[in-house]
Amino acid sequence: MTTPQYPYSCTKTYGHERGFSCAFRQWRAESHCSKLHGYALSFEIEFRADALDNRNWVVDFGAMDSFKQILTYLFDHTTAVAADDPLLDVLRDADKQGLLNLRVFSQGVGCEMFAKQVYDLATGWLSSYEDNEAPAPRRTAIVHHVTVREHGSNSATYYNPT
């Protein structure tokens, strides 16, 4: 039996009850998903490490306030649209009029893309965290995967490609 490369893991979850109420639409869809609709999104981020830090942790959840602020900015009472949405100008006008809080995503929208984009954000946060953490043995920590849930029936996961 081989030892996993990253034998330690921990998971941070921001559940549906956190209030990440986000509307979006998949303008390319030929179904009702092309209409603006919303969910109380939830996010699950799994971190893994080859060794624990000097506190015996993979990451310090208490240090994740800055990451939560990013999620709040992007997904709390917002309308997320793709940068190539043909109605982007209409939505920008609605934003200017105070009807919505528009967030434009260059990589696109949808549960799968949100998982990828939150993975990228969590990886950036982890890099900053690793740079500022208390002295620890030389170790490697990674974001293993991010799962985004629209509700109990729909979710998407993006895995670390390495």
PDB file of C-alpha atoms in Angstrom, residues 6 119 123 142-146 158-162:
ATOM      1  CA  TYR A   6      -1.036  14.543   0.531  1.00  0.00           C
ATOM      2  CA  TYR A 119     -10.716  26.912  -7.039  1.00  0.00           C
ATOM      3  CA  THR A 123      -5.399  28.558  -4.659  1.00  0.00           C
ATOM      4  CA  ILE A 142      -2.818  22.426  -2.110  1.00  0.00           C
ATOM      5  CA  VAL A 143      -6.453  23.000  -2.900  1.00  0.00           C
ATOM      6  CA  HIS A 144      -7.590  19.503  -3.846  1.00  0.00           C
ATOM      7  CA  HIS A 145     -11.056  20.391  -5.091  1.00  0.00           C
ATOM      8  CA  VAL A 146     -13.936  22.839  -4.892  1.00  0.00           C
ATOM      9  CA  TYR A 158     -13.425  21.166 -10.016  1.00  0.00           C
ATOM     10  CA  TYR A 159     -10.379  19.076  -9.073  1.00  0.00           C
ATOM     11  CA  ASN A 160      -6.765  20.105  -8.887  1.00  0.00           C
ATOM     12  CA  PRO A 161      -5.391  18.959 -12.252  1.00  0.00           C
ATOM     13  CA  THR A 162      -2.013  17.888 -10.830  1.00  0.00           C
TER      14      THR A 162
END
